[in-house]
Short mmCIF file of C-alpha atoms and ligand atoms in Angstrom, two decimals:
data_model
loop_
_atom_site.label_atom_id
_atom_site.label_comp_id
_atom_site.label_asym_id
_atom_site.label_seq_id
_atom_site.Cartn_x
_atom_site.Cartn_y
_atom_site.Cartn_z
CA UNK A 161 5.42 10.43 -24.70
CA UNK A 162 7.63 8.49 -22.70
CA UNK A 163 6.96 7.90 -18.91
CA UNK A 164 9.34 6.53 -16.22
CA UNK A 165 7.56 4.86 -13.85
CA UNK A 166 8.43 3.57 -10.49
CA UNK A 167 6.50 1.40 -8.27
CA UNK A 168 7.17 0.70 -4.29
CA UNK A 169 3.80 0.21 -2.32
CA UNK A 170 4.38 -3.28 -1.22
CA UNK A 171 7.20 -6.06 -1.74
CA UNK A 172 8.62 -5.44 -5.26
CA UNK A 173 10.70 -2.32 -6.03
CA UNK A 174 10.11 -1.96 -9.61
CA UNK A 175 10.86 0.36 -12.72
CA UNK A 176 9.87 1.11 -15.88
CA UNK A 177 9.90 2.86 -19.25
CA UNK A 178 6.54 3.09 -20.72
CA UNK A 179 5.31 4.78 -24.38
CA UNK A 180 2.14 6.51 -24.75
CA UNK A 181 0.67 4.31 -21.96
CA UNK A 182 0.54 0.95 -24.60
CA UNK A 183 3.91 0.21 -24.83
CA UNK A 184 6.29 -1.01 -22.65
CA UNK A 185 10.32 0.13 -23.68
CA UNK A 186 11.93 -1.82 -20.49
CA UNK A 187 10.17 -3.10 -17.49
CA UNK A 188 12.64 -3.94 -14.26
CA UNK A 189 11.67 -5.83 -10.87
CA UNK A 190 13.30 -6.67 -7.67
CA UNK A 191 11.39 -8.81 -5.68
CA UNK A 192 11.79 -9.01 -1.64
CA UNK A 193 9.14 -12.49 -1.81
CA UNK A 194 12.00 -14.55 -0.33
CA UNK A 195 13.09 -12.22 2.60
CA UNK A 196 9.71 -12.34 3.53
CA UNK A 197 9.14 -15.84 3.46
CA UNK A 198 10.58 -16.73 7.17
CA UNK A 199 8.31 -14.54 8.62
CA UNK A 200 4.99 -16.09 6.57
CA UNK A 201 3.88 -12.65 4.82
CA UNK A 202 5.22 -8.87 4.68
CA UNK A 203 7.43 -7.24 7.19
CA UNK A 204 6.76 -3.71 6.72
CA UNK A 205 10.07 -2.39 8.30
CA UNK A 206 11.91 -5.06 5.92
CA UNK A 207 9.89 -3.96 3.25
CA UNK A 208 11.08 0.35 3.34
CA UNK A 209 14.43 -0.85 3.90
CA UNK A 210 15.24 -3.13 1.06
CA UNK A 211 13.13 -0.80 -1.30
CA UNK A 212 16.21 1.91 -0.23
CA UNK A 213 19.01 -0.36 -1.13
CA UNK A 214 17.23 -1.31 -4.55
CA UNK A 215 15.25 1.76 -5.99
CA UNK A 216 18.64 3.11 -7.30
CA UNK A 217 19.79 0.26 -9.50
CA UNK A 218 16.59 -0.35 -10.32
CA UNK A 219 15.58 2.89 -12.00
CA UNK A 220 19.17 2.90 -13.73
CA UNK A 221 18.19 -0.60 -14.91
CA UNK A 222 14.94 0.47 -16.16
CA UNK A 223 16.16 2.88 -18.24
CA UNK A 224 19.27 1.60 -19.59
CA UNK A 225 17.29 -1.60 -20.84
CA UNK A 226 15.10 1.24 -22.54
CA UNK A 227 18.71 2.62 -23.64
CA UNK A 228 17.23 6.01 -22.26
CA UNK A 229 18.46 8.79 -19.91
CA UNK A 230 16.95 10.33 -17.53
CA UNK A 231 16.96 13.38 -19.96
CA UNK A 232 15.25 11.48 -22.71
CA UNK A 233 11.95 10.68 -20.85
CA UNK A 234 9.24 13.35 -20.65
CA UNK A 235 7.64 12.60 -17.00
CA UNK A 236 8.30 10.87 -13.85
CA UNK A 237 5.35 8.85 -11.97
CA UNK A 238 4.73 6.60 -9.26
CA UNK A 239 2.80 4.81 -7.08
CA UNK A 240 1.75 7.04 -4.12
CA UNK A 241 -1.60 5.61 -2.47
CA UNK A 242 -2.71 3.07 -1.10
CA UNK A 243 0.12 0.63 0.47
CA UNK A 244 2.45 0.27 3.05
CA UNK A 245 3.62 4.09 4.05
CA UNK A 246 6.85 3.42 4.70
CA UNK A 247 7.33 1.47 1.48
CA UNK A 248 6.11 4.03 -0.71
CA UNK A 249 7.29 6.81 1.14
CA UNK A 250 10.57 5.48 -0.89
CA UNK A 251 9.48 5.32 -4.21
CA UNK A 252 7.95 8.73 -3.57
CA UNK A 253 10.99 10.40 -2.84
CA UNK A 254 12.91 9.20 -5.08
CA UNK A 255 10.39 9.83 -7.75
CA UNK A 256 10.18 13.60 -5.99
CA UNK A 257 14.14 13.91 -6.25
CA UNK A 258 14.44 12.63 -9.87
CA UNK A 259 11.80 15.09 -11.18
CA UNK A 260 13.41 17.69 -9.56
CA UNK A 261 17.01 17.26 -10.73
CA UNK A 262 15.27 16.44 -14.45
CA UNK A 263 12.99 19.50 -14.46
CA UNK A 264 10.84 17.03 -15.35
CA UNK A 265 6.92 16.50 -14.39
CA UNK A 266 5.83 14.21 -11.33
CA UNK A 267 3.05 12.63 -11.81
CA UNK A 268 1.39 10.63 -9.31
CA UNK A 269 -0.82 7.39 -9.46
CA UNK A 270 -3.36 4.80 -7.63
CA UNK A 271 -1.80 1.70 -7.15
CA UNK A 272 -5.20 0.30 -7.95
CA UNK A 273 -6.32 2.89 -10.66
CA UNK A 274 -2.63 1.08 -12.40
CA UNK A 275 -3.57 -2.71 -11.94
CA UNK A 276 -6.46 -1.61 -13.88
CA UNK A 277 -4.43 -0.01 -16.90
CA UNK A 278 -2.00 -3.02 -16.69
CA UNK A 279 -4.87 -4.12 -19.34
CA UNK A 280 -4.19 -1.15 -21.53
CA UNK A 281 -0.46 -2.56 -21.97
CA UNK A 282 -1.87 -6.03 -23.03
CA UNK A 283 -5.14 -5.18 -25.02
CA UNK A 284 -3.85 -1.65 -26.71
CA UNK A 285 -6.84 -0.85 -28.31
CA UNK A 286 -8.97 -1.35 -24.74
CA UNK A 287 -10.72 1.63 -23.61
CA UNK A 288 -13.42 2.72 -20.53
CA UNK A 289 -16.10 2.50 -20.26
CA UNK A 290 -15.91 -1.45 -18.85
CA UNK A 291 -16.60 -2.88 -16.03
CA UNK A 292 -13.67 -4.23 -13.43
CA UNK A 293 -13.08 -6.91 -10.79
CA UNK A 294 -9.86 -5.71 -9.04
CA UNK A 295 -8.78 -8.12 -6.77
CA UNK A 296 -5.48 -7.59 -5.03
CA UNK A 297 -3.91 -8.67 -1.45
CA UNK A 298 -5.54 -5.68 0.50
CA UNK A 299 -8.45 -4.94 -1.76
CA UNK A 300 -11.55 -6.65 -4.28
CA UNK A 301 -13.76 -4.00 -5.89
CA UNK A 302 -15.98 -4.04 -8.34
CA UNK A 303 -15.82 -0.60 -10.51
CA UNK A 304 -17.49 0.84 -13.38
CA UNK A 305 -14.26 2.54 -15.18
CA UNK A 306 -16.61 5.21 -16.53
CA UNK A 307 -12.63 7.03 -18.33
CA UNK A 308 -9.45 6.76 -17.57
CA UNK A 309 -10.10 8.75 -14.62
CA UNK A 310 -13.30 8.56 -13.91
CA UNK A 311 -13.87 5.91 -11.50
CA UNK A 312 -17.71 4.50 -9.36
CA UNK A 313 -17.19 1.48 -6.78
CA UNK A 314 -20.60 -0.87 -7.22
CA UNK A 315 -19.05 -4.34 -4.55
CA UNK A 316 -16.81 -3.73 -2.15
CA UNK A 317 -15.20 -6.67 0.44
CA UNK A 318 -16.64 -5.76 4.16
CA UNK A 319 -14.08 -7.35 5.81
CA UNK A 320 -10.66 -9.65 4.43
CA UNK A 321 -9.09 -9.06 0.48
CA UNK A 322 -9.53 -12.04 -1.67
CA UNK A 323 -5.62 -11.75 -1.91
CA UNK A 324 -5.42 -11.66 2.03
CA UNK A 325 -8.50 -14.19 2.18
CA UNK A 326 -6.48 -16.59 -0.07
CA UNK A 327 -3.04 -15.96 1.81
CA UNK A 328 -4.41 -16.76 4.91
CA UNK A 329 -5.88 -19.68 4.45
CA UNK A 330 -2.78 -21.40 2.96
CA UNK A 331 -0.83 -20.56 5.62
CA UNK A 332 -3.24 -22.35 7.80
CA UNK A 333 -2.60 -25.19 5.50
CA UNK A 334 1.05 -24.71 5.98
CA UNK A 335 1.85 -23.26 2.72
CA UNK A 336 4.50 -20.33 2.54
CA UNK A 337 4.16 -17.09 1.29
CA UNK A 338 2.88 -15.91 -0.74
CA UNK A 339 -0.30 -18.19 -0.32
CA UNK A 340 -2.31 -17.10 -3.07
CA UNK A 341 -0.08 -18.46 -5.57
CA UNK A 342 0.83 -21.18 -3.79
CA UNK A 343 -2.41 -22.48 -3.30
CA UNK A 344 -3.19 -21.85 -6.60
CA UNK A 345 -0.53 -24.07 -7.50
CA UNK A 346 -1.20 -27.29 -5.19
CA UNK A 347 -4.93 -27.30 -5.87
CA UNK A 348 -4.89 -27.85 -9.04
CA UNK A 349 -5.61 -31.50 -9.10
CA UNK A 350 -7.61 -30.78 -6.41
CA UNK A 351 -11.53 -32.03 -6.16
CA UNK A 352 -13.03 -28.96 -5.33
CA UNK A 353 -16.53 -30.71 -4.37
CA UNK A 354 -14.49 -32.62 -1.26
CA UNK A 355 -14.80 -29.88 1.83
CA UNK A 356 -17.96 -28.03 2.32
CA UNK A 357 -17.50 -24.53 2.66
CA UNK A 358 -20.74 -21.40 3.25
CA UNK A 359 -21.28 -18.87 0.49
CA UNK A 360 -21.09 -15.92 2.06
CA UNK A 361 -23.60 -13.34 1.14
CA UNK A 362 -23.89 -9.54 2.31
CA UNK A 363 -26.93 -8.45 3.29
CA UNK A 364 -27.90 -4.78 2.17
CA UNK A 365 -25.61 -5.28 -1.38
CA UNK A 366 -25.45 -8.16 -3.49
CA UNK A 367 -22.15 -6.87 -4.93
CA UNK A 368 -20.26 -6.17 -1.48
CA UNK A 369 -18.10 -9.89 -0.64
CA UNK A 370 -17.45 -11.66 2.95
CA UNK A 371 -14.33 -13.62 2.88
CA UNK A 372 -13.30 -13.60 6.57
CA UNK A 373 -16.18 -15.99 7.47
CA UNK A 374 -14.82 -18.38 4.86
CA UNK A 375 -11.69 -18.20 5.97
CA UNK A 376 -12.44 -19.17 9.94
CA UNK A 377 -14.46 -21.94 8.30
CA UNK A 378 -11.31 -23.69 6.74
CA UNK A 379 -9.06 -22.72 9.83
CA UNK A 380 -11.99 -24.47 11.47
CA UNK A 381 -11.92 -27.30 9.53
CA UNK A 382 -7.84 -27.65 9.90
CA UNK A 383 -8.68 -27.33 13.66
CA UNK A 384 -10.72 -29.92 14.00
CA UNK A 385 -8.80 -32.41 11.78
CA UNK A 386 -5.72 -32.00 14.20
CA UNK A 387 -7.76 -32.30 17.27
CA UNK A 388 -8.89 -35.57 15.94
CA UNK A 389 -5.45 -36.59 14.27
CA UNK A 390 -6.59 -36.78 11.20
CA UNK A 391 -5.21 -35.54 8.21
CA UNK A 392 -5.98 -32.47 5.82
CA UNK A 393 -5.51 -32.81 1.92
CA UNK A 394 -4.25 -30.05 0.91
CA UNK A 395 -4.97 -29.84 -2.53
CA UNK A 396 -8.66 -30.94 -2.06
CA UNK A 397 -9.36 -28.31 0.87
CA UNK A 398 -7.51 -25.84 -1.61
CA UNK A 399 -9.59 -26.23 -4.32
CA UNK A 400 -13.14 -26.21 -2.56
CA UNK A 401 -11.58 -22.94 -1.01
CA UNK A 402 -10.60 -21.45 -4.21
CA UNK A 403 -13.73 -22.82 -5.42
CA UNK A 404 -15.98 -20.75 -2.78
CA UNK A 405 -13.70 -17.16 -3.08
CA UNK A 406 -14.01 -17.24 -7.32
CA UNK A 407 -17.74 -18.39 -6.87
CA UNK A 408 -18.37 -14.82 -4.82
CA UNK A 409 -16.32 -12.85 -6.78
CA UNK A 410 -17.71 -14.31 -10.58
CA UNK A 411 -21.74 -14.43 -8.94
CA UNK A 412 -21.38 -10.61 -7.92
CA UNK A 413 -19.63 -9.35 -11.43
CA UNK A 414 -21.73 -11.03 -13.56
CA UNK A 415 -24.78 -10.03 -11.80
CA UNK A 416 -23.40 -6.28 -11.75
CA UNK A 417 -22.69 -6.33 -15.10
CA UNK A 418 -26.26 -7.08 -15.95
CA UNK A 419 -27.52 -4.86 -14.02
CA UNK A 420 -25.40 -1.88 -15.02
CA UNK A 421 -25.23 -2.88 -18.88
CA UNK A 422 -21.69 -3.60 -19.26
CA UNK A 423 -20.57 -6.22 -21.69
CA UNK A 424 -17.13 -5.29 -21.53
CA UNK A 425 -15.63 -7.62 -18.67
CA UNK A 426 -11.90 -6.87 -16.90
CA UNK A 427 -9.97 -8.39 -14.18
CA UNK A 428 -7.15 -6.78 -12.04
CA UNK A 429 -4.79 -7.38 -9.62
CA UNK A 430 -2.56 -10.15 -8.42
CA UNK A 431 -5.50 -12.46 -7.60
CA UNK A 432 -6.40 -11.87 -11.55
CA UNK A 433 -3.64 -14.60 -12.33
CA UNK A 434 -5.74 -17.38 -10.61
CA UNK A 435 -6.48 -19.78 -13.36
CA UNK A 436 -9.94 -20.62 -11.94
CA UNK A 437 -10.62 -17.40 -12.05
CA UNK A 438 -9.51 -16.81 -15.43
CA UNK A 439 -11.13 -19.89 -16.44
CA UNK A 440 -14.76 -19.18 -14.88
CA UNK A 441 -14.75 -15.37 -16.04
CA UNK A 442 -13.74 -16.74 -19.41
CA UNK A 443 -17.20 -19.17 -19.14
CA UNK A 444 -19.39 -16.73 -17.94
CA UNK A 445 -18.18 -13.82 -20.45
CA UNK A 446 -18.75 -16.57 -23.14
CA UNK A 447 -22.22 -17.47 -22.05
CA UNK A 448 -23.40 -14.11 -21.97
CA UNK A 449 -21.69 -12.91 -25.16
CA UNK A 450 -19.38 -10.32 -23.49
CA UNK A 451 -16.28 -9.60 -24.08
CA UNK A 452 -13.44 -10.56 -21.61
CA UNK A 453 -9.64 -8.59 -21.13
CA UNK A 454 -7.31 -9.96 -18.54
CA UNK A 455 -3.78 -8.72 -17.88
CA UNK A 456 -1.22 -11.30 -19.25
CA UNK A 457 0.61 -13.07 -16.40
CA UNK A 458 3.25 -10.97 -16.01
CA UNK A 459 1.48 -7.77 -15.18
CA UNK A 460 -1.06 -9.07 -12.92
CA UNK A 461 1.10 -9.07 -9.60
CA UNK A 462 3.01 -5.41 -9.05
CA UNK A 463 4.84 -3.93 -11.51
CA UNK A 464 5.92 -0.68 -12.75
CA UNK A 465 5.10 -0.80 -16.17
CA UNK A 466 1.09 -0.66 -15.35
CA UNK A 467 2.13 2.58 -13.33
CA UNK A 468 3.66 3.71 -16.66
CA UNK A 469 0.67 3.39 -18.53
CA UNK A 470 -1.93 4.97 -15.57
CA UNK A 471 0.40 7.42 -15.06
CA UNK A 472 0.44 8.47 -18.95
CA UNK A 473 -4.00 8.96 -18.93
CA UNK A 474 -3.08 10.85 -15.14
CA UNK A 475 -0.70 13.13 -16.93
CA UNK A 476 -3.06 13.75 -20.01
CA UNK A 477 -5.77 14.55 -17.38
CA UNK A 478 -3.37 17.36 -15.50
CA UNK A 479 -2.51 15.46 -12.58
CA UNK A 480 0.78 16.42 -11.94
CA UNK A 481 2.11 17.09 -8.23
CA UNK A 482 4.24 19.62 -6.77
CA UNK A 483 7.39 18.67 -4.45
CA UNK A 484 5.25 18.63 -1.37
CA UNK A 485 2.92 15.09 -2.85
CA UNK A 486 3.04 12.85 0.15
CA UNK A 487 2.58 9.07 0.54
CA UNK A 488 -1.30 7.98 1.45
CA UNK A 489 -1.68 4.57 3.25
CA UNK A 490 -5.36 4.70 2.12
CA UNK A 491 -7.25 6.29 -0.82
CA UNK A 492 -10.69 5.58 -2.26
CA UNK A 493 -9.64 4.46 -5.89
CA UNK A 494 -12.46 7.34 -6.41
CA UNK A 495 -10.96 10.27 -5.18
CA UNK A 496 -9.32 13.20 -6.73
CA UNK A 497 -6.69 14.39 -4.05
CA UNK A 498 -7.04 17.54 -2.91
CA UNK A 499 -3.62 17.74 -1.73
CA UNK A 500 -2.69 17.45 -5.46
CA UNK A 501 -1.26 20.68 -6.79
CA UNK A 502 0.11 21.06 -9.98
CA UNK A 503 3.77 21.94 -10.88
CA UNK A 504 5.32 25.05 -10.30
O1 KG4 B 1317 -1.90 -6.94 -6.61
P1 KG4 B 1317 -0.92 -7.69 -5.79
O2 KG4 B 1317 0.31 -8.22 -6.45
O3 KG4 B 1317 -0.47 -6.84 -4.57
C1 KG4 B 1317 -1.35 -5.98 -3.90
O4 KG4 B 1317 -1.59 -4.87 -4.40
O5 KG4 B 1317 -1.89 -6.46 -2.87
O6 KG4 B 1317 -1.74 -8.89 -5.15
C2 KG4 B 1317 -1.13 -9.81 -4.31
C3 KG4 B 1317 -2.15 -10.85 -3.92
C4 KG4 B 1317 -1.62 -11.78 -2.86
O7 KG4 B 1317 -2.62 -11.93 -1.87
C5 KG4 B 1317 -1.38 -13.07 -3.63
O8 KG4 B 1317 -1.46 -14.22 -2.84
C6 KG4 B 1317 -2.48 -13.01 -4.66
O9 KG4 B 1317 -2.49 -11.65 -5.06
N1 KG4 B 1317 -2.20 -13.89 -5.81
C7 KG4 B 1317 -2.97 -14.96 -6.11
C8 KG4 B 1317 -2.36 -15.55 -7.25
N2 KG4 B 1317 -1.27 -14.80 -7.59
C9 KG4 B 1317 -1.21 -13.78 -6.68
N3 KG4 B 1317 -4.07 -15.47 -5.53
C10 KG4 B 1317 -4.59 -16.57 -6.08
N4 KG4 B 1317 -4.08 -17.20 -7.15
C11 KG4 B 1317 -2.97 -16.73 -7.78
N5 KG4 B 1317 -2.47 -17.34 -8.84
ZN1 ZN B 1318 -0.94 -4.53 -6.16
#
């Protein structure tokens, strides 16, 4: 079954062509990073408006590198909750339109629920249940993927993303969007012992994170340094901070997987391309004797070809949409929608 996917919920208006939910026939992606840039993170109005001008070629790209009409693929799906409403409201109609002038099925999909199966494209014979760490600019979960579409938070953050946690910080330390990666980059020489930073813990759930305390305690520390004329290294204050978010997020899987059984390990989401991240999850699954499945590079930031392969396990499942789907800002990765009503 092949599955044209399309993918608008934040800054990349993407498209692709995805088989059986493994295989990926063409995957297509404009990114708006550098019109956001100026203004140091996402302009929502920019965001819907460059989407409009894009989503067209886009698609067509999509499927001509697949050498595929419209005609030739079997369903339509796309990213409909959670993310900027006004950015997916595009991808969303579009999707709506296509499907309608194709006769062909819409099916819609969980922007998180797809950095998940992003894994399913690079490990093809992965499947729930596993436990996940989905860490993303506006959310860091951990889930027990109990199916495809069967879904049970265990950690939640209770205040900032690790994404957001990690892009805020580097702009304090005068790095341009998008921080995460940037940070990433310049720390990695860093000495991650050379800034003290807390460990925030949550009381009530020793899965749930803190970042935003972490955060005001390197904004703090910039502060101060300027008050005092002194100097910041970047790469050193980078890498203890790094150093503190991956310590929360690997302390709280690894204890949740031992205390829910799981041995199979997964990461998600664009903070899964952190290479400290990578690199402690990779320790700790080898210590323990568990397996470990990480999204290559490519498909851990948004793409379409992870809605592709979510939206193939949606469609199996029955969830398909009528013309009336709407875009959600927010939705519990956990939820079944009850606005969802099937074709026809
Ligand atoms: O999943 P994603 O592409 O978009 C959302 O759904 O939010 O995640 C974007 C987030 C941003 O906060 C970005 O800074 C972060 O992922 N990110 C990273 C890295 N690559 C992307 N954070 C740390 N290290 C990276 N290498
Ligand atoms: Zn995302």
């Amino acid at each position: 079954m092949k599955i044209l996917a399309i993918e608008s919920s934040c800054d990349e208006t993407a498209a692709a062509v995805v088989e059986d939910g493994r295989k990926v026939l063409s995957s297509v992606i404009a990114s708006q990073v550098k019109e956001h840039i100026l203004y140091g993170g996402v302009v929502p109005e920019i965001a819907s408006r460059r989407h409009a001008e894009a989503i067209s070629g886009v698609v067509s790209e999509a499927l001509a590198q697949a050498q595929l009409t419209i005609d030739d693929v079997d369903a339509v799906a796309v990213t409909y909750a959670p993310g900027l409403i006004g950015a997916l409201l595009v991808g969303v109609n579009y999707a709506k339109g296509l499907a309608y002038a194709a006769n062909k099925p819409l099916v819609p999909v969980h922007h998180l629920r797809s950095h998940i199966a992003a894994n399913y494209i690079t490990h093809t014979q992965l499947e729930p249940p596993f436990l996940c760490l989905v860490v993303s600019g506006g959310h860091s979960h951990i889930i027990e993927v109990k199916g495809y579409n069967d879904f049970n938070i265990i950690g939640r953050t209770r205040d900032d993303a690790a994404g957001e946690a990690m892009d805020k910080a580097a702009r304090a330390m005068g790095l341009d969007y998008p921080g995460g990666v940037n940070l990433d980059r310049v720390s990695k020489d860093g000495d991650p012992k050379s800034y003290k930073l807390p460990h925030p813990r949550v009381d009530g759930s020793e899965y749930d994170f803190s970042f935003s305390g972490l955060k005001t305690a390197a904004v703090n520390i910039i502060h101060n340094a300027k008050q005092k004329g002194e100097t910041i290294n970047v790469p050193d204050l980078g890498a203890s901070y790094i150093e503190a978010v991956v310590n929360c997020l690997a302390e709280n899987t690894e204890k949740a997987a031992h205390e829910f059984g799981y041995k199979k390990i997964v990461l998600a989401g664009g903070v899964s391309a952190n290479s400290l991240l990578r690199a402690r999850m990779s320790d700790i699954c080898k210590r323990n004797s568990w397996e470990l499945f990480m999204p290559e590079l490519s498909l851990c930031g948004d793409n379409a070809a992870m809605v592709g392969a979510q939206g193939y396990y949606e469609y199996l499942a029955g969830n398909t949409a009528s013309l009336s789907l709407n875009a959600r800002a927010s939705m519990p990765i956990d939820e079944n929608d009850k606005f969802l009503s099937k074709k026809g």
